Coordinates of C-alpha atoms and ligand atoms in Angstrom, one line a residue:
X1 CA 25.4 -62.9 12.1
X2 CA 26.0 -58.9 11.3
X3 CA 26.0 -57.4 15.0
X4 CA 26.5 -53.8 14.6
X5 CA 27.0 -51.8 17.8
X6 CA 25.5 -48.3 18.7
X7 CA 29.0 -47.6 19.1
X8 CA 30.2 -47.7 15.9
X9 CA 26.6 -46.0 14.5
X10 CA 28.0 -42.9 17.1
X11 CA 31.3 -42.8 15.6
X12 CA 30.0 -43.1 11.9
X13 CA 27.8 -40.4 13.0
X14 CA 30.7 -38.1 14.6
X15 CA 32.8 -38.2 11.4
X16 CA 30.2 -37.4 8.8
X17 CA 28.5 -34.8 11.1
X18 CA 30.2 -32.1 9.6
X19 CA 30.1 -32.9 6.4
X20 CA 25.9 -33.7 6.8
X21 CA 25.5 -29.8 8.6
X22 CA 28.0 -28.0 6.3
X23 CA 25.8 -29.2 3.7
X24 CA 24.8 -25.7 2.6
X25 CA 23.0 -26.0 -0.6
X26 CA 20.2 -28.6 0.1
X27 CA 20.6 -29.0 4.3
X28 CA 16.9 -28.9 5.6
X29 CA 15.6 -26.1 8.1
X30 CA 12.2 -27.4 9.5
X31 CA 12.0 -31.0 8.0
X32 CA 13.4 -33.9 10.3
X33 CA 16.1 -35.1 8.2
X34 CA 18.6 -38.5 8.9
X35 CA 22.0 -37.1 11.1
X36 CA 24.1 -39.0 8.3
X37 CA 23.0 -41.5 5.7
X38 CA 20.0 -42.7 4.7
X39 CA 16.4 -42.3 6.1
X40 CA 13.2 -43.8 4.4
X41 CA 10.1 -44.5 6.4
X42 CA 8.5 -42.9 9.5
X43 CA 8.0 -45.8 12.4
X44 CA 6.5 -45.9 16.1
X45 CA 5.0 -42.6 15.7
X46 CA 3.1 -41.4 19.3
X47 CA 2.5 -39.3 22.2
X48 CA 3.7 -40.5 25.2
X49 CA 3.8 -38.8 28.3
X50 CA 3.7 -35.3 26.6
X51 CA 6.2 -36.1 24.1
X52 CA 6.0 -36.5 20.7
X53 CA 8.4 -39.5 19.6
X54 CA 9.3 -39.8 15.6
X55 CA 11.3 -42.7 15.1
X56 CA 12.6 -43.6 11.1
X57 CA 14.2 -46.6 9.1
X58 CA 17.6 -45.4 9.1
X59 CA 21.1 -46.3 7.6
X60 CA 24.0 -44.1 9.2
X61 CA 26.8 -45.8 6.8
X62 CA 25.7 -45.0 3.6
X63 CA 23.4 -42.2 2.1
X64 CA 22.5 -44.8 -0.6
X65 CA 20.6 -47.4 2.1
X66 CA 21.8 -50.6 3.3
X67 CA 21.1 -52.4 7.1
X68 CA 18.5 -50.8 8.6
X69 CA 18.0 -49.7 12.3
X70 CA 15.7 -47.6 14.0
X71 CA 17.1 -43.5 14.4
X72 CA 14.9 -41.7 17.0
X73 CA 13.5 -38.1 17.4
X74 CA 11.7 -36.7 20.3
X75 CA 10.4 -33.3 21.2
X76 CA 7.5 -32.0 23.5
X77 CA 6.0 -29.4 20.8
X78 CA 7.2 -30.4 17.2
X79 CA 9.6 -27.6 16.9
X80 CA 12.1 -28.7 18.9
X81 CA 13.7 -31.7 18.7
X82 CA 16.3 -34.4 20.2
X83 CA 17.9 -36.9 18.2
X84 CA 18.4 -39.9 20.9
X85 CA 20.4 -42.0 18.3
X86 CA 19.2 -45.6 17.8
X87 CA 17.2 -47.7 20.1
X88 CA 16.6 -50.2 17.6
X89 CA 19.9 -52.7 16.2
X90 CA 19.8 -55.6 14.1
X91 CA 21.0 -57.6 17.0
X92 CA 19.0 -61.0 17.4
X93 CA 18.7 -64.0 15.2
X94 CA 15.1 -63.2 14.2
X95 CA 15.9 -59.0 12.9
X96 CA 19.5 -59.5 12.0
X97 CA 18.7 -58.5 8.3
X98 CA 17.1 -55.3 9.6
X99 CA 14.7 -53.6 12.1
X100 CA 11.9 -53.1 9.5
X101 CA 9.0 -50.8 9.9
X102 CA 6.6 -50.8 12.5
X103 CA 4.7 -48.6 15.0
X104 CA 3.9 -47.7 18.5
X105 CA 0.6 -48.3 21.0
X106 CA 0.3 -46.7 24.0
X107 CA -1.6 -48.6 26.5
X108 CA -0.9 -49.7 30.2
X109 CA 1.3 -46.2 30.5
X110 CA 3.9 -48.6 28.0
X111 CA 5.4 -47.8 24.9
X112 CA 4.3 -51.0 22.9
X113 CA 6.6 -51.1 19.5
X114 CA 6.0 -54.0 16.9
X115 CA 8.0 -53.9 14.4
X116 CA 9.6 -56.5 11.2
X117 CA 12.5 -58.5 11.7
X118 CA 14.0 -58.9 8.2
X119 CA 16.0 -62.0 8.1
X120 CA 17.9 -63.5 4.5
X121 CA 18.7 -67.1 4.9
X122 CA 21.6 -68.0 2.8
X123 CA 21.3 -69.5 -0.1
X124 CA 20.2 -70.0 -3.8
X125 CA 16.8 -68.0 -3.0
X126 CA 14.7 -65.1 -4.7
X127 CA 14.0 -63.9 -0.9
X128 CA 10.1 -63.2 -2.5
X129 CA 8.9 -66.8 -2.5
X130 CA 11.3 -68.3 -0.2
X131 CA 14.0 -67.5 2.6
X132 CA 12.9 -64.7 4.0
X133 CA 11.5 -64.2 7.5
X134 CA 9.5 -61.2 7.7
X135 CA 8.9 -61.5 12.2
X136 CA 6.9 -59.6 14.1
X137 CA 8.9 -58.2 17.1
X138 CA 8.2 -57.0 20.2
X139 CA 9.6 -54.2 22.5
X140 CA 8.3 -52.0 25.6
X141 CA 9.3 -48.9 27.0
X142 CA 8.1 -47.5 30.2
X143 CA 9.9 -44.2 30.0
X144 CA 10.6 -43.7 25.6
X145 CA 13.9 -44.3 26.5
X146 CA 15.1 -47.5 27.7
X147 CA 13.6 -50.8 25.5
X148 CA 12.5 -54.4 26.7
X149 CA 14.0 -57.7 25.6
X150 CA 12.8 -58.2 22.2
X151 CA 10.3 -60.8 22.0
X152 CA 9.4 -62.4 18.5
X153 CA 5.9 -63.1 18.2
X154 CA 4.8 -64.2 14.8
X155 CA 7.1 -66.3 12.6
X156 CA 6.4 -67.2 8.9
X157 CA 4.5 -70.5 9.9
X158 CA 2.6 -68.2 11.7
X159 CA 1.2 -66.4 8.9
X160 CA -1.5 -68.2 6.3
X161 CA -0.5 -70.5 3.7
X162 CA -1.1 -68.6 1.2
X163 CA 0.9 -65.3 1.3
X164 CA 4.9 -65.1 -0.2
X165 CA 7.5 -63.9 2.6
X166 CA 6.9 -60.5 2.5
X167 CA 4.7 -59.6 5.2
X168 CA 5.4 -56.5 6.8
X169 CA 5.2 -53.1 8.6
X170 CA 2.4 -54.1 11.9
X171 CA 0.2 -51.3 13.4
X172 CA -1.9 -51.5 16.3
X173 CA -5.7 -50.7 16.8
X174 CA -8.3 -51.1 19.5
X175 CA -11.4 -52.0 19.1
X176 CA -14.4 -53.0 21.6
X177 CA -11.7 -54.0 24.3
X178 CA -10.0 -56.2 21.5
X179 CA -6.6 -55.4 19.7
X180 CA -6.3 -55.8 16.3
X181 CA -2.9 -55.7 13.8
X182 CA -2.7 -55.4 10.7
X183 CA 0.4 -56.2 8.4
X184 CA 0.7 -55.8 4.8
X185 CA 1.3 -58.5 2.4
X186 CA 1.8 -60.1 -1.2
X187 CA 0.0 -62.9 -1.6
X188 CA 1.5 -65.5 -3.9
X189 CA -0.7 -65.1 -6.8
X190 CA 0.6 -61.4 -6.8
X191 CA -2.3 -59.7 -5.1
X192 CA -1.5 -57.4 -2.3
X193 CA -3.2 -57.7 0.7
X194 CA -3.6 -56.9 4.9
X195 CA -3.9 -59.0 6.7
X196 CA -5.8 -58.5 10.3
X197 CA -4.8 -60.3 13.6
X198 CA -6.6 -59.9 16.7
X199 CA -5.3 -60.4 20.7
X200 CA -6.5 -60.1 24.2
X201 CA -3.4 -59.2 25.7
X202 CA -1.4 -57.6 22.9
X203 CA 1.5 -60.9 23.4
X204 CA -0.3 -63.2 21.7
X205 CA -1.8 -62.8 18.5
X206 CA -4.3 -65.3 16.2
X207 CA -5.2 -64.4 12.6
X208 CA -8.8 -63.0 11.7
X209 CA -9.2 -62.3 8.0
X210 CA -7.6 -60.8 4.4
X211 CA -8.4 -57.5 3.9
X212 CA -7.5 -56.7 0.0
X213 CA -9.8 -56.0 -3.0
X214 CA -11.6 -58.3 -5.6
X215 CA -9.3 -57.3 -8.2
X216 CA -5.4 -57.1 -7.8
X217 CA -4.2 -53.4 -7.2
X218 CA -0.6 -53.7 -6.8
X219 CA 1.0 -57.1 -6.3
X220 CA 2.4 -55.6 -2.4
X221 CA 0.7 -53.5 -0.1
X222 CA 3.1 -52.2 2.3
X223 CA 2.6 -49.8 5.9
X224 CA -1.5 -50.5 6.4
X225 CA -2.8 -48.2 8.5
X226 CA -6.5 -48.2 9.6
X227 CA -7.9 -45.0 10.7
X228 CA -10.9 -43.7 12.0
X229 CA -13.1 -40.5 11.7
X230 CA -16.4 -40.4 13.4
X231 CA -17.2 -44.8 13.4
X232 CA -16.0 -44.9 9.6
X233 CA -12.8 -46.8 9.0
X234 CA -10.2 -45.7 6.4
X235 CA -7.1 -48.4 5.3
X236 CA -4.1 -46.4 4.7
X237 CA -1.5 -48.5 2.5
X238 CA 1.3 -48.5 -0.1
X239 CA 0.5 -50.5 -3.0
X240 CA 3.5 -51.9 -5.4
X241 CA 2.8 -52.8 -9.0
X242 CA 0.3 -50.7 -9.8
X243 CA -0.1 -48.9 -13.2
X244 CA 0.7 -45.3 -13.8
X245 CA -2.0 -43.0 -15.1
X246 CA -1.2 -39.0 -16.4
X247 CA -2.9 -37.5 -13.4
X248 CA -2.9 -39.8 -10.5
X249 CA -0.9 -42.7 -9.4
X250 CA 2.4 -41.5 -11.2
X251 CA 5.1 -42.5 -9.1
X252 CA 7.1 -46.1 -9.0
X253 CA 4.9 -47.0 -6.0
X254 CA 1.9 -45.7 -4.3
X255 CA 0.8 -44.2 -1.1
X256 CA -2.8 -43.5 -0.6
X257 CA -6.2 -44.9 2.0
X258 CA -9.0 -46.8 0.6
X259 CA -12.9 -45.6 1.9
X260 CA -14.2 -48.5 3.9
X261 CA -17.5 -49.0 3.9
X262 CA -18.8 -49.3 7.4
X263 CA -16.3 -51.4 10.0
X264 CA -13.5 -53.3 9.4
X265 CA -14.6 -56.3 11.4
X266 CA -17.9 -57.1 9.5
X267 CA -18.4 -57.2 6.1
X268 CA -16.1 -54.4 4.9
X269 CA -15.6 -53.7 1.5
X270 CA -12.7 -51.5 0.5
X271 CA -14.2 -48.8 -2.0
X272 CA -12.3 -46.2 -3.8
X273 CA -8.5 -45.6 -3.7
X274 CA -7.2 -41.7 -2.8
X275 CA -4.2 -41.1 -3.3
X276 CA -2.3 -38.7 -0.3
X277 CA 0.0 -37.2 -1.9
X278 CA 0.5 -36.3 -5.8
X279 CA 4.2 -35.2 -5.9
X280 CA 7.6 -36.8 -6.7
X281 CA 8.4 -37.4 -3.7
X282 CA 6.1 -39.3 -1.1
X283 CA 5.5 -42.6 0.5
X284 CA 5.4 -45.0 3.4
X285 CA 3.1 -42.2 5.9
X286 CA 2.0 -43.2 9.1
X287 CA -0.8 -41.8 11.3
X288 CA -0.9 -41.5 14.9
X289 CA -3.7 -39.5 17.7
X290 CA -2.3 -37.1 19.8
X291 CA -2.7 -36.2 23.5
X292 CA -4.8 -33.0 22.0
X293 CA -7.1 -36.1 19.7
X294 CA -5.3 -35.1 16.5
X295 CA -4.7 -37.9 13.8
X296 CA -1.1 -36.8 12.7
X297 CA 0.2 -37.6 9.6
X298 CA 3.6 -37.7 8.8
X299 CA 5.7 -39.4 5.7
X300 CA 8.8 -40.1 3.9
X301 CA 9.5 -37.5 1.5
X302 CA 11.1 -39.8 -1.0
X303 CA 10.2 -43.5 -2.8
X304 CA 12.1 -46.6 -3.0
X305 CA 13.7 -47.7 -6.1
X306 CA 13.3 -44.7 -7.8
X307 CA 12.9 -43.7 -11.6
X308 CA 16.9 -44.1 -13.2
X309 CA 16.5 -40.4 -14.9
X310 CA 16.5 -39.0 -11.3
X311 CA 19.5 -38.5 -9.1
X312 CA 19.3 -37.2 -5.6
X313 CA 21.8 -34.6 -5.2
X314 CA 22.4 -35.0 -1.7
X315 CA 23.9 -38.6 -1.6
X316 CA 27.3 -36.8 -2.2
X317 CA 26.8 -34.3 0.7
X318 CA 26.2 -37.9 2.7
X319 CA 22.5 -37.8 3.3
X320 CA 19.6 -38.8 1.5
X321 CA 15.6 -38.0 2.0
X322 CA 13.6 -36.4 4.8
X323 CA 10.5 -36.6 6.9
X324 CA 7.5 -34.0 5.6
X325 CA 6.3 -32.0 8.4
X326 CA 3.3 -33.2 10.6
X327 CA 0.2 -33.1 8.7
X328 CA -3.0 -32.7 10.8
X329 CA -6.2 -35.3 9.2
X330 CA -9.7 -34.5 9.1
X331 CA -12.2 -36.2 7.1
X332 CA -14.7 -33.7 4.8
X333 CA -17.3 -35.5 3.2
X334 CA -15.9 -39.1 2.5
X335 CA -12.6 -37.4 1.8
X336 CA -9.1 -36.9 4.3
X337 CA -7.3 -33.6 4.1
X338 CA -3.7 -33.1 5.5
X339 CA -2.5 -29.7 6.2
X340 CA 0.5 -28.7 8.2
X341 CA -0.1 -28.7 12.3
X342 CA -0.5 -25.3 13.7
X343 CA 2.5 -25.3 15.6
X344 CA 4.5 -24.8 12.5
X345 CA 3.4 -20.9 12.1
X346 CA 5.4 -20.4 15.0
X347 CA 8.3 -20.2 12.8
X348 CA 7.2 -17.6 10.9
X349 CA 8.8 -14.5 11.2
X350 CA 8.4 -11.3 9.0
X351 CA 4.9 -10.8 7.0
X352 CA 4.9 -9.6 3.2
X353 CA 2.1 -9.3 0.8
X354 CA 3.0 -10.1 -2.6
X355 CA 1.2 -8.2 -5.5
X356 CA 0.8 -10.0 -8.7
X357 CA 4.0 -10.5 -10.5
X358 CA 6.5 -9.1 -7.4
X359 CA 9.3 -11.2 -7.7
X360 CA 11.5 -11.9 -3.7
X361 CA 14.2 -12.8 -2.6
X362 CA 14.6 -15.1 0.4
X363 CA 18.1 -15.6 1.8
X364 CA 17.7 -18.4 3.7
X365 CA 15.8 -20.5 1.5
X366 CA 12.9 -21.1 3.6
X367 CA 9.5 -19.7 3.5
X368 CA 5.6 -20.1 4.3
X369 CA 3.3 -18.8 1.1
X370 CA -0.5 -18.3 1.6
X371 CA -2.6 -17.9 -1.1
X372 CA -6.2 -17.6 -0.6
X373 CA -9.1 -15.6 -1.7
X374 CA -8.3 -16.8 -5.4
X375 CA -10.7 -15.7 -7.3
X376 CA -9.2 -16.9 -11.1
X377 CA -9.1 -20.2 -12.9
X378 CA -5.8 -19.5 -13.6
X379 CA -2.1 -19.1 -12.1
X380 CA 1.4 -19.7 -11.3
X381 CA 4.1 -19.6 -9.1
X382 CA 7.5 -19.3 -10.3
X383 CA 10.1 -20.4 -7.6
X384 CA 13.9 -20.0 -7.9
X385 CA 15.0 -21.0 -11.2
X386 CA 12.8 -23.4 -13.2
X387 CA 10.3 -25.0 -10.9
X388 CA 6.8 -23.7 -11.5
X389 CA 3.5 -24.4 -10.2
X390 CA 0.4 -23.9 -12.6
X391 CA -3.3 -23.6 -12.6
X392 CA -5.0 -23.7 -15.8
X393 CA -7.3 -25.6 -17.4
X394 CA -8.2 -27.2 -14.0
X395 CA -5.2 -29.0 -13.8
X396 CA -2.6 -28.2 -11.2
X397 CA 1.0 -29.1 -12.0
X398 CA 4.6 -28.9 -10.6
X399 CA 7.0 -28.3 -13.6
X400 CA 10.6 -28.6 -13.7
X401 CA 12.9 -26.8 -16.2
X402 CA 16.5 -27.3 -15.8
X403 CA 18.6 -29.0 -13.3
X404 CA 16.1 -28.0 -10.1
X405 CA 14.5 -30.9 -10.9
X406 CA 17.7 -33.5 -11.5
X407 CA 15.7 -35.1 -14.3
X408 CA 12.4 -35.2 -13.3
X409 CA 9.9 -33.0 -15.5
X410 CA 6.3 -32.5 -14.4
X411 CA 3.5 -33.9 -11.8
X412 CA 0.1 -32.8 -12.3
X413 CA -3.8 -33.7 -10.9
X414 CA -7.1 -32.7 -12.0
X415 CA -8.3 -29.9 -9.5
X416 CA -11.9 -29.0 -10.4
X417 CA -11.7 -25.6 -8.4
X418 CA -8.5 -24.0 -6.7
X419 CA -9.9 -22.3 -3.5
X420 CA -6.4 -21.4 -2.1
X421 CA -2.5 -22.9 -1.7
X422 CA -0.2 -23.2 0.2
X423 CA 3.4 -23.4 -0.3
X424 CA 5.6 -24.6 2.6
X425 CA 9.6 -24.4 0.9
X426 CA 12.4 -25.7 3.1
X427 CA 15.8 -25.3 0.9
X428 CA 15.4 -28.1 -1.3
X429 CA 11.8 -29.8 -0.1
X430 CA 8.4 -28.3 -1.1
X431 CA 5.8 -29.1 0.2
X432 CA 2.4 -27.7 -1.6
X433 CA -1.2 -27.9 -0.3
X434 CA -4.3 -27.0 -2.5
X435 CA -7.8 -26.2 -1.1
X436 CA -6.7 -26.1 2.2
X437 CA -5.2 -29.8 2.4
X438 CA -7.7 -31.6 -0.4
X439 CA -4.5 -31.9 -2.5
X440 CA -1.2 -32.3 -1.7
X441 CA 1.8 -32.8 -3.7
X442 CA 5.6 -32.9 -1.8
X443 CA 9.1 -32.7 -4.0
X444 CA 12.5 -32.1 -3.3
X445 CA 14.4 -30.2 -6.1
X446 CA 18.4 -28.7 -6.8
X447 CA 19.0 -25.5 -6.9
X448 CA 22.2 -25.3 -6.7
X449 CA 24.2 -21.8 -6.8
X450 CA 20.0 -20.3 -7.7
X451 CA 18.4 -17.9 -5.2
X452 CA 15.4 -19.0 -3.8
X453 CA 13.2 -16.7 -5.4
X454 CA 9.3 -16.5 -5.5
X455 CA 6.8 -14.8 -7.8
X456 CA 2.9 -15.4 -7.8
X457 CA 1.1 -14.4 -10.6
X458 CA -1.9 -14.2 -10.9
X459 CA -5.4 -12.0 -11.6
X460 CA -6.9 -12.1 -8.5
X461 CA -6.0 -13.7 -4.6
X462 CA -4.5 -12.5 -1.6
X463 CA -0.8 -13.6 -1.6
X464 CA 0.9 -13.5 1.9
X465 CA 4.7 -14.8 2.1
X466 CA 6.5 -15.2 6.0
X467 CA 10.3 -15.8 6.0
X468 CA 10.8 -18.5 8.6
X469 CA 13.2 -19.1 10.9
X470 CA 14.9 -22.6 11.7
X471 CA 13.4 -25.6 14.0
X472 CA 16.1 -26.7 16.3
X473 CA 17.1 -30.5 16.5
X474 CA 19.9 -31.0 19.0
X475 CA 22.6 -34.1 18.1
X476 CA 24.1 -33.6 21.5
X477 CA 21.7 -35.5 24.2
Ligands
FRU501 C1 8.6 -49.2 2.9 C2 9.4 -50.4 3.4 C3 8.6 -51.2 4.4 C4 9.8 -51.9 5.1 C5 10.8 -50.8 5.1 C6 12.2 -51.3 5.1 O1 9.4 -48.2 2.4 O2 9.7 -51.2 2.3 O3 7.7 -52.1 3.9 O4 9.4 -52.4 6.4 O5 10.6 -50.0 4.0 O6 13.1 -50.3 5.2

């Protein structure tokens, strides 16, 4: 068995410091990023006690992925952070192939974390149908520091007949006194699936029902997340396997919630599929309430097995990929918009209003742009050199010319009506947010020895830019 200690992660993590923070062409200024290595999905997201806790899939020893722990922020107003380092090791016979995703409930003033113990038996296997264990694990904390024994819960003869050995990624809901999990799932006629297990006691755990459409869409669904806004239940997941389209669903895999109708528990039929995020680079999100009631979103800005043409330019600075910032989610109509949580403006510093076609300059790479009042079907923003942002024709794209956009070209979405943008830029990740958080689309780009340069132009809107200064993460606690 691969026991790795935390140890060796803080060593790894000493000698490729440097190189990681000297990193600056692409280094990130307000987006939490891995120390060293590799970082994909967001896990255990909370509030406990006052503090907000992040923790991410992480791989220290190689920016391309590998063995995954768990890496940990935490931070009391989500501008200041401290990295903890890694609470989470591959380190029992049930998670010794990786600490999977998973999340956090508070309840009992307890940390709950379930997560996926990812186990390969050796042997001739295509670890899909057969020898994998995909477990769901158990940990506590009573102070977000210091973790229980592990305790594995559900084992792969615990899960119905029916479903291949990818079964993954548990959250936690309550419900009328009663708990309820969902993991996702590939069934093994290729349909993706949740499935929903309910428990007194939160220990032990008996299955309910599928939750999945009549037709297949996608053969996995990955990360479920149910959420809800006012009695109606939303199903976040990330489908695998399901066919690109020119204006939506245009990435490898897909992020996005399904509209329930009425409650999960009763007859609940799983309506249409938005997606949450239309750029290159999105996935895996996970939601969480607040101490203030706020349903925080926050994802990985960055995909799995990504397209060949593209090549991340910061493997070779020894990190790859980045957390987007935490995205605040209200429901309007039947619909859920994300926009950047307040606290973020307190890193704005100096105020400029652009007039149409002024072209600036921003040293440090990292800016907030506001553009309301619009009041013309079309425009564009042209930032640095070659990445443009477009309205015409009610289509909204994100164009690359160039190497910003190491191989990637264009992602677009039909936008009936543009009512305003905004443009949060951090170095080498964008993230972009139409009609106040209806649409949002989230890309990293290359600009290697570029300014960062902005110009809007366009007939008619107010166009306010704020330089920004950095959010702090300290390595040292
Ligand atoms: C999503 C995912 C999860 C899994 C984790 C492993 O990106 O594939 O389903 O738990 O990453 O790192």
């Amino acid at each position: 068995m691969n026991v790795i200690s935390r140890e060796l992660v803080k060593l790894v993590e000493a000698c490729e410091k440097a190189r990681v923070h000297n990193d600056n062409k692409y280094r990130l200024k307000f987006h939490l990023m891995p120390p060293t290595g590799w970082l994909n999905d967001p896990n255990g997201l909370c509030q406990f006690r006052g503090e907000y806790h992040v923790f991410f899939q992480y791989t220290p020893f190689d920016s391309t992925g590998g063995l995954k722990l768990w890496g940990h922020y935490v931070s009391r107003d989500l501008l200041h952070w401290d990295y903890l380092g890694t609470p989470l090791m591959p380190d029992q016979p049930w998670d010794c192939h990786g600490v999977y995703s998973g999340s956090s409930f508070i309840e009992n003033d307890q940390m709950y974390i379930y997560y996926t113990g990812n186990v390969k038996f050796p042997g001739d296997y295509d670890y899909i149908y057969d020898g994998r264990g995909s477990n769901t694990i158990l940990t506590a904390s009573k102070d977000g520091r210091t973790f229980s024994e592990k305790q594995c819960l559900l084992e792969m003869q615990d899960y119905p007949k029916n479903y291949t050995n990818h079964i993954r990624d548990p959250k936690i809901t309550k419900k009328d006194g009663i708990y309820h999990m969902v993991l996702g799932a590939r069934r093994e006629d290729d349909h993706g699936a949740v499935l929903l297990y309910q428990s007194e006691d939160l220990i032990h755990w008996s299955y309910e029902k599928e939750l999945t459409t009549k037709e297949s869409f996608g053969y996995m669904w990955e990360c479920p997340d149910l959420m809800e806004f006012d009695g109606e239940w939303f199903l976040g997941i990330c489908p695998q396997g399901v066919k690109r389209e020119e204006y939506r669903l245009q990435n490898i895999y897909q992020s996005g919630y399904y509209v329930g109708s009425g409650n999960y528990l009763g007859e609940y039929e799983l309506k249409d599929f938005v997606e949450w995020d239309m750029g290159f680079d999105f996935y895996a999100p996970q939601t969480f309430v607040d101490e203030k009631g706020r349903r925080i979103l926050i994802g990985w800005a960055g995909l799995p097995d990504i397209d060949k043409e593209y090549k991340n330019l910061t493997i070779e600075e020894e990190w790859q990929h980045a957390l987007t910032v935490p995205r605040v989610i209200t429901k309007q109509e039947k619909k859920l918009y994300q926009y950047p949580v307040e606290e973020l403006k307190e890193l704005r510093t100096s105020k400029v209003t652009l007039a149409s076609k002024d072209k600036v300059t921003i040293e440090e790479g990292i800016f907030d742009l506001e553009i309301t009042e619009i009041k013309t079907d079309k425009l564009q923003i042209l930032i640095a050199d070659g990445l443009t942002l477009q309205y015409e024709d009610n289509v909204f794209s994100m164009k690359f010319t160039g190497s910003i956009g190491a191989g990637r070209t264009e992602r677009k979405a039909i936008v009936k009506e543009l009512s305003s943008v905004r443009v949060l830029c951090d170095v080498s990740l964008m993230e972009v947010y139409l009609n106040d958080g209806e649409y949002v689309f989230t890309t990293r780009f290359y600009r290697e020895d570029a300014p960062m340069t902005v110009l809007v132009d366009s007939e008619d809107s107010v166009n306010t830019l704020w330089k920004m200064k950095d959010m702090e993460v300290n390595y040292e606690k």
